[in-house]
mmCIF file of C-alpha atoms in Angstrom:
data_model
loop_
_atom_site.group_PDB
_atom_site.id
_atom_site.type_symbol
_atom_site.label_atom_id
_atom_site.label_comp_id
_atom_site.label_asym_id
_atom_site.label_seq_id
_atom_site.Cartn_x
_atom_site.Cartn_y
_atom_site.Cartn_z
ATOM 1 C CA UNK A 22 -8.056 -30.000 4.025
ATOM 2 C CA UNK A 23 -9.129 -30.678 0.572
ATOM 3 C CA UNK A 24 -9.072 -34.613 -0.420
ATOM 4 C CA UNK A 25 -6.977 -36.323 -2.656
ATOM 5 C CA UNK A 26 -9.420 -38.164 -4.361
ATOM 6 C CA UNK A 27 -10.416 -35.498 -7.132
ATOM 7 C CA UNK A 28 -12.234 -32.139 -7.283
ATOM 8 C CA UNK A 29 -15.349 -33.941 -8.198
ATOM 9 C CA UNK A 30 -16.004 -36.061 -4.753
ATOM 10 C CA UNK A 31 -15.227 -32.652 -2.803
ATOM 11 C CA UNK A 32 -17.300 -31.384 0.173
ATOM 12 C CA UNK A 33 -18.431 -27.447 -0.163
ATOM 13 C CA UNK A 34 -15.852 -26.848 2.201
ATOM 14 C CA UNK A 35 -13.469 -28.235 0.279
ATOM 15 C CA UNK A 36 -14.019 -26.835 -2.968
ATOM 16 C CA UNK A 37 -13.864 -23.338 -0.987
ATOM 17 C CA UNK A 38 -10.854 -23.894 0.067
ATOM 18 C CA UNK A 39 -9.588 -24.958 -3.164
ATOM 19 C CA UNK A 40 -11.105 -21.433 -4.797
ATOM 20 C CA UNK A 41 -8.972 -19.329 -2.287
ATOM 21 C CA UNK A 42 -6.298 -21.175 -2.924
ATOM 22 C CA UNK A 43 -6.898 -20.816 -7.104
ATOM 23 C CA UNK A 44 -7.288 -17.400 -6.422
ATOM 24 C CA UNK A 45 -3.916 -16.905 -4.176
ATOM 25 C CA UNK A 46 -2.204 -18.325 -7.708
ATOM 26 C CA UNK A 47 -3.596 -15.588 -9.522
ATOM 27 C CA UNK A 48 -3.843 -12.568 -7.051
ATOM 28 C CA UNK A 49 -0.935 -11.025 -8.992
ATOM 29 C CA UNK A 50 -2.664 -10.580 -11.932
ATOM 30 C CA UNK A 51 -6.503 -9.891 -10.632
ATOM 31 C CA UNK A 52 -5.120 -7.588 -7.412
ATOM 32 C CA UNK A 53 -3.988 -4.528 -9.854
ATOM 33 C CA UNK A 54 -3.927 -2.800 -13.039
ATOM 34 C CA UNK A 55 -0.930 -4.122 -15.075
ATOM 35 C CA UNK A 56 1.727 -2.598 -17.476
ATOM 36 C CA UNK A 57 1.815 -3.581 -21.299
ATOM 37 C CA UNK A 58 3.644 -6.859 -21.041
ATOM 38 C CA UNK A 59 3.884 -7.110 -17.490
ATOM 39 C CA UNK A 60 0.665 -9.880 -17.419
ATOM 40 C CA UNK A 61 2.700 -12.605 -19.916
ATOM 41 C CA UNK A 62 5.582 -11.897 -17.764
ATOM 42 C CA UNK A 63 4.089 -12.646 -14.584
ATOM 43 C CA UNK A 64 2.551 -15.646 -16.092
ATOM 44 C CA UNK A 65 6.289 -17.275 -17.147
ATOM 45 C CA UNK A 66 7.415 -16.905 -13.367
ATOM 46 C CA UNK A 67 3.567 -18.317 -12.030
ATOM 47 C CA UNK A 68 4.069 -21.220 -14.021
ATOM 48 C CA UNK A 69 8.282 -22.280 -13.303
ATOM 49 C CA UNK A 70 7.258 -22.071 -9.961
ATOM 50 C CA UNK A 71 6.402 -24.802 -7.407
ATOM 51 C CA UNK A 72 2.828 -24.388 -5.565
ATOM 52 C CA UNK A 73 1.785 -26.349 -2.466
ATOM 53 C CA UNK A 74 -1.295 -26.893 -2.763
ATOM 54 C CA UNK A 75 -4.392 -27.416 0.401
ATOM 55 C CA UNK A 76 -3.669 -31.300 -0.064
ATOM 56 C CA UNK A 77 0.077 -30.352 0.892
ATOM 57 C CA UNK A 78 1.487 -31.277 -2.781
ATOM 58 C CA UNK A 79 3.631 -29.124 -4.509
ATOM 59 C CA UNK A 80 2.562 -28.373 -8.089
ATOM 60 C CA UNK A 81 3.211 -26.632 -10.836
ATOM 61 C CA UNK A 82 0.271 -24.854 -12.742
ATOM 62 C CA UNK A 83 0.874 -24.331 -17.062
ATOM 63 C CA UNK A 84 0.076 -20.726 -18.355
ATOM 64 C CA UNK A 85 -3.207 -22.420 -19.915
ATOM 65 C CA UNK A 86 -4.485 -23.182 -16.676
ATOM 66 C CA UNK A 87 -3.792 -19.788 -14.784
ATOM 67 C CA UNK A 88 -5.100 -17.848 -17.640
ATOM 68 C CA UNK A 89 -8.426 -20.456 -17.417
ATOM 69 C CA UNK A 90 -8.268 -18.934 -14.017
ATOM 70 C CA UNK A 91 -8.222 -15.599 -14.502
ATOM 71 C CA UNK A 92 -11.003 -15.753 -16.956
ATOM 72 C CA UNK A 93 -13.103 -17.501 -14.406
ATOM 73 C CA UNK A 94 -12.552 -14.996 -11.597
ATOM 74 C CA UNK A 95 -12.886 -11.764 -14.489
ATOM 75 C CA UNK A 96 -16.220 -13.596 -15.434
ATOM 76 C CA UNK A 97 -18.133 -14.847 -12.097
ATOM 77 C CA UNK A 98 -15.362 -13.706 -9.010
ATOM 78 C CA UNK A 99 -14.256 -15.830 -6.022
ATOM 79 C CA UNK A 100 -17.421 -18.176 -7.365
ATOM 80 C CA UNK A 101 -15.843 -18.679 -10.818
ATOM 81 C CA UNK A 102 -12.856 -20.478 -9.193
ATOM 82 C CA UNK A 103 -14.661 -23.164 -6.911
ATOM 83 C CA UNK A 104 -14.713 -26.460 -8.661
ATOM 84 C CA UNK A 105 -18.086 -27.546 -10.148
ATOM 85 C CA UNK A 106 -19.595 -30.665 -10.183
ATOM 86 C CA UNK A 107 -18.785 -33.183 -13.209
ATOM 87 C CA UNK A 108 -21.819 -34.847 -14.093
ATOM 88 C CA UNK A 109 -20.367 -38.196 -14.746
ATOM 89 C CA UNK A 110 -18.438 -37.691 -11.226
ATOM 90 C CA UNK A 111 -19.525 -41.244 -10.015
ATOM 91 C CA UNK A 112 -17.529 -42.699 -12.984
ATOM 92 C CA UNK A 113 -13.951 -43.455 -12.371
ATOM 93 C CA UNK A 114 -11.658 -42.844 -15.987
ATOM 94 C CA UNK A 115 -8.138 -44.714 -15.602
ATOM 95 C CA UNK A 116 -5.102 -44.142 -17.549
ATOM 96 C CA UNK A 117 -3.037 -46.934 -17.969
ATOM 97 C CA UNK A 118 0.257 -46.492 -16.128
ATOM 98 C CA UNK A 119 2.473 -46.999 -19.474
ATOM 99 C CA UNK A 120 0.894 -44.236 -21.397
ATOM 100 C CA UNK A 121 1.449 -41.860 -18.253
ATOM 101 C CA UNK A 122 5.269 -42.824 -18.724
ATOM 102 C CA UNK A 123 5.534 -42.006 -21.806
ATOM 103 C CA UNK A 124 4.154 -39.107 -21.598
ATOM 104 C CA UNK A 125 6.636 -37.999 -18.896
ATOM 105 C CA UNK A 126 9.293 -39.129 -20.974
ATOM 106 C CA UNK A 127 8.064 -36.548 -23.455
ATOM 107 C CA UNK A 128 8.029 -34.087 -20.993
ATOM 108 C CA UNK A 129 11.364 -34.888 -19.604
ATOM 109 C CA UNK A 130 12.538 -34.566 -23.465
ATOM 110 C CA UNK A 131 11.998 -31.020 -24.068
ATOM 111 C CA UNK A 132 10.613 -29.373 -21.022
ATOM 112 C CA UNK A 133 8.818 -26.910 -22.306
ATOM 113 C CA UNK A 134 6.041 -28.978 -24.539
ATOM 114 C CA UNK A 135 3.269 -28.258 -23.196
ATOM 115 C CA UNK A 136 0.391 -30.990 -22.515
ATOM 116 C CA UNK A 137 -1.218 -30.388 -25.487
ATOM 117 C CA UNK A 138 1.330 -31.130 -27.463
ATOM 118 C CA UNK A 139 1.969 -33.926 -25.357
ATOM 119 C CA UNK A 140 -1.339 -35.770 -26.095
ATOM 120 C CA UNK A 141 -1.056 -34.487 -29.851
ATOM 121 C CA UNK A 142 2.527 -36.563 -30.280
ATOM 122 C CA UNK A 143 0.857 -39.513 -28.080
ATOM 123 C CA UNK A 144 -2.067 -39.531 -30.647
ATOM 124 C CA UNK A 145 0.094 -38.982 -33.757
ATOM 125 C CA UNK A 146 2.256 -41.887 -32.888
ATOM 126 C CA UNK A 147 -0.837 -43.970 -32.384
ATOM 127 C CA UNK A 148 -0.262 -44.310 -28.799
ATOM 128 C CA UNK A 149 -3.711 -43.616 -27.685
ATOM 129 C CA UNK A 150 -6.948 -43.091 -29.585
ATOM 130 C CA UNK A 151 -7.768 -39.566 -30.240
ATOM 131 C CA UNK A 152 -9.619 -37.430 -27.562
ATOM 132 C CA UNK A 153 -9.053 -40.435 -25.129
ATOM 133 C CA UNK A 154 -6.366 -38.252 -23.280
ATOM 134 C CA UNK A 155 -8.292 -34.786 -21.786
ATOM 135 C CA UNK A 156 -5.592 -31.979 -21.016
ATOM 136 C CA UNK A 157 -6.753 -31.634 -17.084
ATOM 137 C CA UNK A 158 -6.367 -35.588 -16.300
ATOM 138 C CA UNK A 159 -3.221 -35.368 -18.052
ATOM 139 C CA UNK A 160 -2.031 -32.647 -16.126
ATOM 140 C CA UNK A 161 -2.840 -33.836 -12.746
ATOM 141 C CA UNK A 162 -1.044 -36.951 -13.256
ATOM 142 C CA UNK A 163 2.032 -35.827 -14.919
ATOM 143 C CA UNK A 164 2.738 -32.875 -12.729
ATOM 144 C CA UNK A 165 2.620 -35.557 -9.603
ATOM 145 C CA UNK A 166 5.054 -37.750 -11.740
ATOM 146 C CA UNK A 167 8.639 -37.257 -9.227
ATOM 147 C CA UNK A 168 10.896 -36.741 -12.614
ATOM 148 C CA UNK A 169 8.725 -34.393 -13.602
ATOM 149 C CA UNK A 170 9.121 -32.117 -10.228
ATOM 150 C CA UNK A 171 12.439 -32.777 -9.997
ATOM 151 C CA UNK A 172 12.784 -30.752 -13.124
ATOM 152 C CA UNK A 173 10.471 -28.282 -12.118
ATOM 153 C CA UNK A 174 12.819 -28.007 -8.884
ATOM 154 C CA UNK A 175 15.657 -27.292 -9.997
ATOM 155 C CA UNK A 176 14.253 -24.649 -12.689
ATOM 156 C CA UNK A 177 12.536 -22.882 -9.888
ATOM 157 C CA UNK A 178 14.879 -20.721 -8.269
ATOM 158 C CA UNK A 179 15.832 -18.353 -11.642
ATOM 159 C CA UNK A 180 12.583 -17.096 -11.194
ATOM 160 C CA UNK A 181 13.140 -13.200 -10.893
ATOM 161 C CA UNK A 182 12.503 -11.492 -7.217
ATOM 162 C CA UNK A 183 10.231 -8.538 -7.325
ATOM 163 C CA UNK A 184 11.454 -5.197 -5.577
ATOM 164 C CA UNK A 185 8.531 -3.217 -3.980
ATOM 165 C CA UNK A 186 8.502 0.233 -5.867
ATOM 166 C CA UNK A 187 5.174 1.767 -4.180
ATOM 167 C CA UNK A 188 3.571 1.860 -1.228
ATOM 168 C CA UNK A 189 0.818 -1.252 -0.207
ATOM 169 C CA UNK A 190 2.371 -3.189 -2.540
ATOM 170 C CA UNK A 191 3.364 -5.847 -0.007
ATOM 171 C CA UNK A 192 2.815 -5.679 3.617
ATOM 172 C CA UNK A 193 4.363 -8.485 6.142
ATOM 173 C CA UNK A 194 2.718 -9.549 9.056
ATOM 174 C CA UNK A 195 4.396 -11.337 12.554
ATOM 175 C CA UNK A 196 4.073 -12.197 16.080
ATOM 176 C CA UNK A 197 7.017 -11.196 18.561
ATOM 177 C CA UNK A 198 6.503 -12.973 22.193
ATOM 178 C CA UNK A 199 7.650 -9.971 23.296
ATOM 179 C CA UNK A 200 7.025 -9.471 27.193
ATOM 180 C CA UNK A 201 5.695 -10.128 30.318
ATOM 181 C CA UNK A 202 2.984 -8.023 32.151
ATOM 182 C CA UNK A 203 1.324 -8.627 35.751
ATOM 183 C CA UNK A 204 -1.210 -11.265 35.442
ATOM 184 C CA UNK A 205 -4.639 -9.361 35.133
ATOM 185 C CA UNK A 206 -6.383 -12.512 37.513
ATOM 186 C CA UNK A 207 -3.567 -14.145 39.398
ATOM 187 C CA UNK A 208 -1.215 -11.868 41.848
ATOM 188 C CA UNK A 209 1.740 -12.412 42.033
ATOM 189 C CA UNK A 210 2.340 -14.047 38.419
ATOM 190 C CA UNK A 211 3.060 -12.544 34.994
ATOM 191 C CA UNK A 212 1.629 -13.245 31.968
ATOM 192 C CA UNK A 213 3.303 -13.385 28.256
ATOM 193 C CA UNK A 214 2.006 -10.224 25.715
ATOM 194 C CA UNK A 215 2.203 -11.309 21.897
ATOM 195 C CA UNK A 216 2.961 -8.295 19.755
ATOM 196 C CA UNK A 217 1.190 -8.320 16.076
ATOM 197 C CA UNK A 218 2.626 -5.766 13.387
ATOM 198 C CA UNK A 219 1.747 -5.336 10.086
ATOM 199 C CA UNK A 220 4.618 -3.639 8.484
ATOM 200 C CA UNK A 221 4.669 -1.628 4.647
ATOM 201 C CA UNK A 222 7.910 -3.520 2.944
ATOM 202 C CA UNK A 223 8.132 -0.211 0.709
ATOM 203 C CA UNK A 224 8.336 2.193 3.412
ATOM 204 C CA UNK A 225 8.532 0.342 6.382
ATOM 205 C CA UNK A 226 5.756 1.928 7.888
ATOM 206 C CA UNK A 227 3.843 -0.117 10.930
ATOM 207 C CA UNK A 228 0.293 0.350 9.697
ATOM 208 C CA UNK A 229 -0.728 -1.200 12.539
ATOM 209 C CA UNK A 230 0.721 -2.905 15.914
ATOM 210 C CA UNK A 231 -0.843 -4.048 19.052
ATOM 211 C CA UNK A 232 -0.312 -6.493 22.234
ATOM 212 C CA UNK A 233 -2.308 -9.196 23.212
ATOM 213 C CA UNK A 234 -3.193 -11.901 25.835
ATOM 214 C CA UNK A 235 -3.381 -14.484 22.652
ATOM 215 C CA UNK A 236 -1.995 -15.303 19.819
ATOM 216 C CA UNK A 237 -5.181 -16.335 17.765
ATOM 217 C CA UNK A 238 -6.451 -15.627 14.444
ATOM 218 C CA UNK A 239 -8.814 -13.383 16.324
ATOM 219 C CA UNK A 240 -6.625 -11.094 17.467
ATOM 220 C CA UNK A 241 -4.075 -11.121 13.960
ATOM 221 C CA UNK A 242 -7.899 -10.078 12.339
ATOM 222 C CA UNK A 243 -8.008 -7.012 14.555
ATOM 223 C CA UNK A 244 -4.970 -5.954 13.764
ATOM 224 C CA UNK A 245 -5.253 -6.450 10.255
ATOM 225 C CA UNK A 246 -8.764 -4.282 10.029
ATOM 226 C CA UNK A 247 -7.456 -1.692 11.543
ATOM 227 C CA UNK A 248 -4.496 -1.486 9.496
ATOM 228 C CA UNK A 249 -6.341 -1.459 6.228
ATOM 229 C CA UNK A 250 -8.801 1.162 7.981
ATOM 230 C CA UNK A 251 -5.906 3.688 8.742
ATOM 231 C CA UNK A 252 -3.782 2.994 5.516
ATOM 232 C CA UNK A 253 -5.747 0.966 2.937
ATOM 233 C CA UNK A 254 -5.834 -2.639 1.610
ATOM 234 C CA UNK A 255 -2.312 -3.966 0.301
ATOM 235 C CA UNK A 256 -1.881 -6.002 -2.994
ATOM 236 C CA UNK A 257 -0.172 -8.567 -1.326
ATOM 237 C CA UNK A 258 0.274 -9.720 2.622
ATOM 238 C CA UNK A 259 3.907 -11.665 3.293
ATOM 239 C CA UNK A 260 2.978 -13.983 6.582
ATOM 240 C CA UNK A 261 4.829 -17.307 8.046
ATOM 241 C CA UNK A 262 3.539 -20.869 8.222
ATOM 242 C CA UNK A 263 1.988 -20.317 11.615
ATOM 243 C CA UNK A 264 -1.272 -21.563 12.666
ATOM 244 C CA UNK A 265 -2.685 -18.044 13.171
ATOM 245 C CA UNK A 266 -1.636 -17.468 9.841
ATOM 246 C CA UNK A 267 -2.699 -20.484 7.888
ATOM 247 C CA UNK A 268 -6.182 -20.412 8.368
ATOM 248 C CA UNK A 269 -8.964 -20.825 6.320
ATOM 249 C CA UNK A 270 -10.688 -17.514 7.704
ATOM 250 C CA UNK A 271 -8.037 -15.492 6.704
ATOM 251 C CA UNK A 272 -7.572 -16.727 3.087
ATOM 252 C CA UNK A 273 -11.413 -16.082 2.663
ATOM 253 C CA UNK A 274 -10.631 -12.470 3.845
ATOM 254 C CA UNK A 275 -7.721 -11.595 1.527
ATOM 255 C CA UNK A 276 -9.422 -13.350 -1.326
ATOM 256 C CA UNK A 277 -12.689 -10.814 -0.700
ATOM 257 C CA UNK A 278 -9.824 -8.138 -0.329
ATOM 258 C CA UNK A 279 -8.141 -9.296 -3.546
ATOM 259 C CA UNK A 280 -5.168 -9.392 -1.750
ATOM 260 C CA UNK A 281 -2.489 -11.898 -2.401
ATOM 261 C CA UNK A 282 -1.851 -14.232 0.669
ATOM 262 C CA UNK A 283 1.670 -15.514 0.121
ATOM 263 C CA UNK A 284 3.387 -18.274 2.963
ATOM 264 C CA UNK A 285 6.893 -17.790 3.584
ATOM 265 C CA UNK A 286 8.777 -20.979 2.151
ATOM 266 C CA UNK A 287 10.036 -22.901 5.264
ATOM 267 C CA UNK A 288 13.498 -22.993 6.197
ATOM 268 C CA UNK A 289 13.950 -19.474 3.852
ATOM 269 C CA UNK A 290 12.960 -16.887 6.519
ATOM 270 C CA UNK A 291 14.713 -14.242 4.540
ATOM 271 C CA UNK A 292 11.772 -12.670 2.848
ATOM 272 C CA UNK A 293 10.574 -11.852 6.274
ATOM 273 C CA UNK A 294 14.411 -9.457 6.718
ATOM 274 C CA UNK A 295 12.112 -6.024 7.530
ATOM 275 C CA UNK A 296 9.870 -7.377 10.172
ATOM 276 C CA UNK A 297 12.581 -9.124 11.502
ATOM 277 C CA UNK A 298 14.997 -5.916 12.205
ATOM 278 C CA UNK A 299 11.628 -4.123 13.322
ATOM 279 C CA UNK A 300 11.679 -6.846 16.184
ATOM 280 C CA UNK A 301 15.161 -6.409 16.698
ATOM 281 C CA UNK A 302 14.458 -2.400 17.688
ATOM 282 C CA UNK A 303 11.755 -3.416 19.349
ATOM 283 C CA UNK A 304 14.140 -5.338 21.467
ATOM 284 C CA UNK A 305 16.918 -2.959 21.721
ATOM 285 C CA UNK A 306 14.783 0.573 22.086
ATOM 286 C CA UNK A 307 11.002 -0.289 23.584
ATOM 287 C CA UNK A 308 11.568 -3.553 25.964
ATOM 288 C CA UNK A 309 13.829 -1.979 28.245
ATOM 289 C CA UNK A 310 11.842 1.013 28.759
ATOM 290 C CA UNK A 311 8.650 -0.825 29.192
ATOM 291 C CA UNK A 312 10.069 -3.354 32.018
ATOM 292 C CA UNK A 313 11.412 -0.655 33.576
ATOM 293 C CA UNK A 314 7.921 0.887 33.750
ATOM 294 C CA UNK A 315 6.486 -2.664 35.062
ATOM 295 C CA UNK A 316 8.674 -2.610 37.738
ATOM 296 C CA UNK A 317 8.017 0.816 38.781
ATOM 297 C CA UNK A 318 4.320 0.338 38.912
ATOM 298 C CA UNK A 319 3.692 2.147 36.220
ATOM 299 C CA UNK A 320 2.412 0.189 33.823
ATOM 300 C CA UNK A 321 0.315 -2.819 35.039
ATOM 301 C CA UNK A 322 -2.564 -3.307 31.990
ATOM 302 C CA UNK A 323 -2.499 -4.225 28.456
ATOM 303 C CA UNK A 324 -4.671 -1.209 27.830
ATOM 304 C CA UNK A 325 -1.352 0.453 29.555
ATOM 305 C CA UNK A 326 1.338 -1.375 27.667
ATOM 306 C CA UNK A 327 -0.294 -0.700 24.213
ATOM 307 C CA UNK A 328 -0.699 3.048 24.732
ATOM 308 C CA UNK A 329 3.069 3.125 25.887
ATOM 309 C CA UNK A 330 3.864 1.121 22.465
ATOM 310 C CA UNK A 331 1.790 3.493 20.125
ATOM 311 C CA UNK A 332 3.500 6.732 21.692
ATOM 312 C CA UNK A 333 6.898 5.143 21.276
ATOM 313 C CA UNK A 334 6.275 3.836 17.920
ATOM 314 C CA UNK A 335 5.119 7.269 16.357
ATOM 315 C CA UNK A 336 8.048 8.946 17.864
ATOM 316 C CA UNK A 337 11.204 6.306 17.878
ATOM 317 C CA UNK A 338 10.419 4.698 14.758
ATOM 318 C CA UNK A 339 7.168 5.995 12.161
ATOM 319 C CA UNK A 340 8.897 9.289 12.204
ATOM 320 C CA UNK A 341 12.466 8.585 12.842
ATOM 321 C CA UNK A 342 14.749 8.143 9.758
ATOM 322 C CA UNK A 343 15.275 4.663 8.788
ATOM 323 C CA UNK A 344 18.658 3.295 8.063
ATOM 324 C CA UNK A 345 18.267 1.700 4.974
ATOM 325 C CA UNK A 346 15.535 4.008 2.987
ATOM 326 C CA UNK A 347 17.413 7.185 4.191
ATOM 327 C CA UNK A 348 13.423 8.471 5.010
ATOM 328 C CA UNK A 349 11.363 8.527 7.613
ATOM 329 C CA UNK A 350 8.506 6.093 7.452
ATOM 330 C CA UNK A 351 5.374 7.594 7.607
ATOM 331 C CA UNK A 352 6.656 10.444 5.711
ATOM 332 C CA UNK A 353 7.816 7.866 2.689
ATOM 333 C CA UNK A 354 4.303 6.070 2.568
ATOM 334 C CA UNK A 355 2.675 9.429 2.582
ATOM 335 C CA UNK A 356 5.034 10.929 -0.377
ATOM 336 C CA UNK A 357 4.591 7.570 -2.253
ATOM 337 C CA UNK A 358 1.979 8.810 -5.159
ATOM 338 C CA UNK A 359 0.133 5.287 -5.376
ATOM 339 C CA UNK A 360 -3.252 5.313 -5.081
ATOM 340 C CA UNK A 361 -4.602 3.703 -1.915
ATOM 341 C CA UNK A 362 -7.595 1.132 -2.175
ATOM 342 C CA UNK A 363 -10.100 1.336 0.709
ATOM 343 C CA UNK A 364 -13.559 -0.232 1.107
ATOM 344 C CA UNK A 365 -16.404 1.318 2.924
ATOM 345 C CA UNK A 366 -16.095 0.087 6.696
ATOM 346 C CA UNK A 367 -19.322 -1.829 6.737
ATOM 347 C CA UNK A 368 -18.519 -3.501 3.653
ATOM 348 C CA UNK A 369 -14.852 -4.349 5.344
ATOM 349 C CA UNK A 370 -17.004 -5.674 8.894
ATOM 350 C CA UNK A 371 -18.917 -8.264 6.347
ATOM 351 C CA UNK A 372 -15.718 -9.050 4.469
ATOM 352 C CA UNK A 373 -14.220 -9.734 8.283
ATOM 353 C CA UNK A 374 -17.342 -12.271 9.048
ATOM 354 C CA UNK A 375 -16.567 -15.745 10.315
ATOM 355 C CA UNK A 376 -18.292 -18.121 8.411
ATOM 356 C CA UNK A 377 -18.946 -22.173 9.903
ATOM 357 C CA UNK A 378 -20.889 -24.418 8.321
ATOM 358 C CA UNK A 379 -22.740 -26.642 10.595
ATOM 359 C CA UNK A 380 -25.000 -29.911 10.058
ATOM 360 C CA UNK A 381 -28.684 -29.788 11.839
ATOM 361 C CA UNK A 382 -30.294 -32.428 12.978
ATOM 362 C CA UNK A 383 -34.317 -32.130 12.654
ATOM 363 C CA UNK A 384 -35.527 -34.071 15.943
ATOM 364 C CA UNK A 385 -37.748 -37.142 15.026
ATOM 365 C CA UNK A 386 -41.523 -36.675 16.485
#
């Protein structure tokens, strides 16, 4: 986890981490080809939102600073949005604590001066000398002021919802501890199968499910290549605050993807409604037949359990009307005319790579 102590003092690691998170701010406006007046409207709703950040903050980000952003990642890519190196790092700049007040009294004021014309006021009212405050340090400490978020709070939640008109748009990802199989070692015992889906919010089309032994990042990467292999790369992917789902490996990947890696806020599991239900049937229609099968000897492996799952799921669900979109799945994603993004599958493998950095020690002779 990045450090509190300022971009500048960062490890590589950290200022990797930082650059995938930059780029999840901005994935809605790098990830697609926008409308005429869609980009400054996107922008408004980026910036009256609250962002928690890799230190665990929650901060707000100014249009200024996104578009910054943007530019970077147009100009240099994923690179363009790691933090570089100040040259007069080693040099600590404080702001005394009285002008910071009264600068968030300026904010509280009117809400929507921006810091600019926060420092301009500060240095027309002789306040401070002129270029003494710089827009970033400003930033960083106002927008950690608590009055400040407070305001930003409360002004969150008129944000407007998008509504996913195409297909790939968004997909949302889960785990389901769904059931228990013989134990493949032990006799005798059972062992727990972990269901991951990736699930199409437009059409509700599983683009890809499969059981496992784990729950690991490993296996949610598995399921997500061969998702994007059978129905291309979506815009945007809707996940919980799960380990699995949380990791650095997989923010890497959707940042290479351009796709948008968004965290379900906690305690506000209602964006996650689709999967949900699609658990629910999974419950009601595919357990019962499956332990049914266990218990008849019938199905004993996890080679056996997913091949029972894919058969049931192309012909009680993919192709079976669904309640709310009055189609059937696959046959909405496929009448959808959005383009579909794919990348050539070696190109995907590399994108998939796990990446460590590790120290080396040289041996003394």
């Amino acid at each position: 986890m990045p450090s509190r102590k300022g971009v500048h003092y960062m490890k590589q690691e950290e200022r990797e981490t930082l650059a995938n998170f930059r780029f999840s701010l901005i994935a809605p406006l790098v990830t697609r080809e926008l409308v005429k007046g869609e980009r400054q409207k996107i922008l408004t709703e980026l910036a009256c939102q609250s962002h928690l950040t890799p230190t665990g903050e929650c901060k707000t980000f100014s249009i200024r600073t996104l578009e910054r952003y943007v530019a970077a990642y147009e100009k240099e890519g994923l690179a363009g949005l790691v933090p570089k190196v100040r040259n007069d790092a080693a040099h600590c700049r404080v702001t005394p604590p009285d002008l910071l007040e009264k600068a968030v009294a300026l904010k509280l004021e009117t809400p929507d001066r921006s810091v600019r014309q926060i420092i301009r006021i500060l240095e027309l009212t002789n306040t401070c000398p002129e270029g003494f405050l710089k827009p970033s340090t400003l930033s960083n400490h106002l927008y950690e002021a608590e009055p400040v978020q407070k305001l930003v709070e409360g002004n969150k939640e008129s944000c407007r919802r998008y509504e996913m008109a195409y297909r790939n748009q968004v997909w949302q990802a889960d785990t389901q501890h769904t059931l228990y199989l013989p134990h493949p070692k032990q006799p005798n015992k059972r062992r727990l199968a972990y269901l991951i889906i990736f699930l199409d919010d437009y059409s509700r089309l599983v683009t890809h499910g499969e059981f496992f032994f784990e729950e690991n990042i490993l296996s949610l990467e598995q399921v997500f290549k061969k998702a994007i292999l059978k129905h291309g790369i979506p815009e945007k992917l809707y996940v919980d605050n799960g380990a699995i789902y949380s990791s650095r490996h997989l923010q890497g990947i959707c940042a290479r993807l351009k796709t948008h890696l968004i965290h379900a806020k906690p305690y506000r599991p209602q964006g996650k409604g689709k999967v949900e239900r699609f658990f629910h049937y999974v419950d009601r229609s595919f357990k019962p037949e499956a332990y049914l099968l266990i218990e008849q000897g019938k199905l004993t492996t996890l080679d056996d359990l997913n091949q029972f799952f894919w058969a049931w799921l192309e012909k009680a669900y993919q192709t079976r009307v669904h309640g709310t979109t009055k189609e059937k799945p696959r046959i909405r994603f496929a009448r959808c005319d959005k383009e579909l993004r794919y990348l050539d599958p070696v190109l995907l493998d590399k994108y998939f790579l796990w990446e460590e950095t590790r120290n080396v020690s040289i041996p003394k002779i």
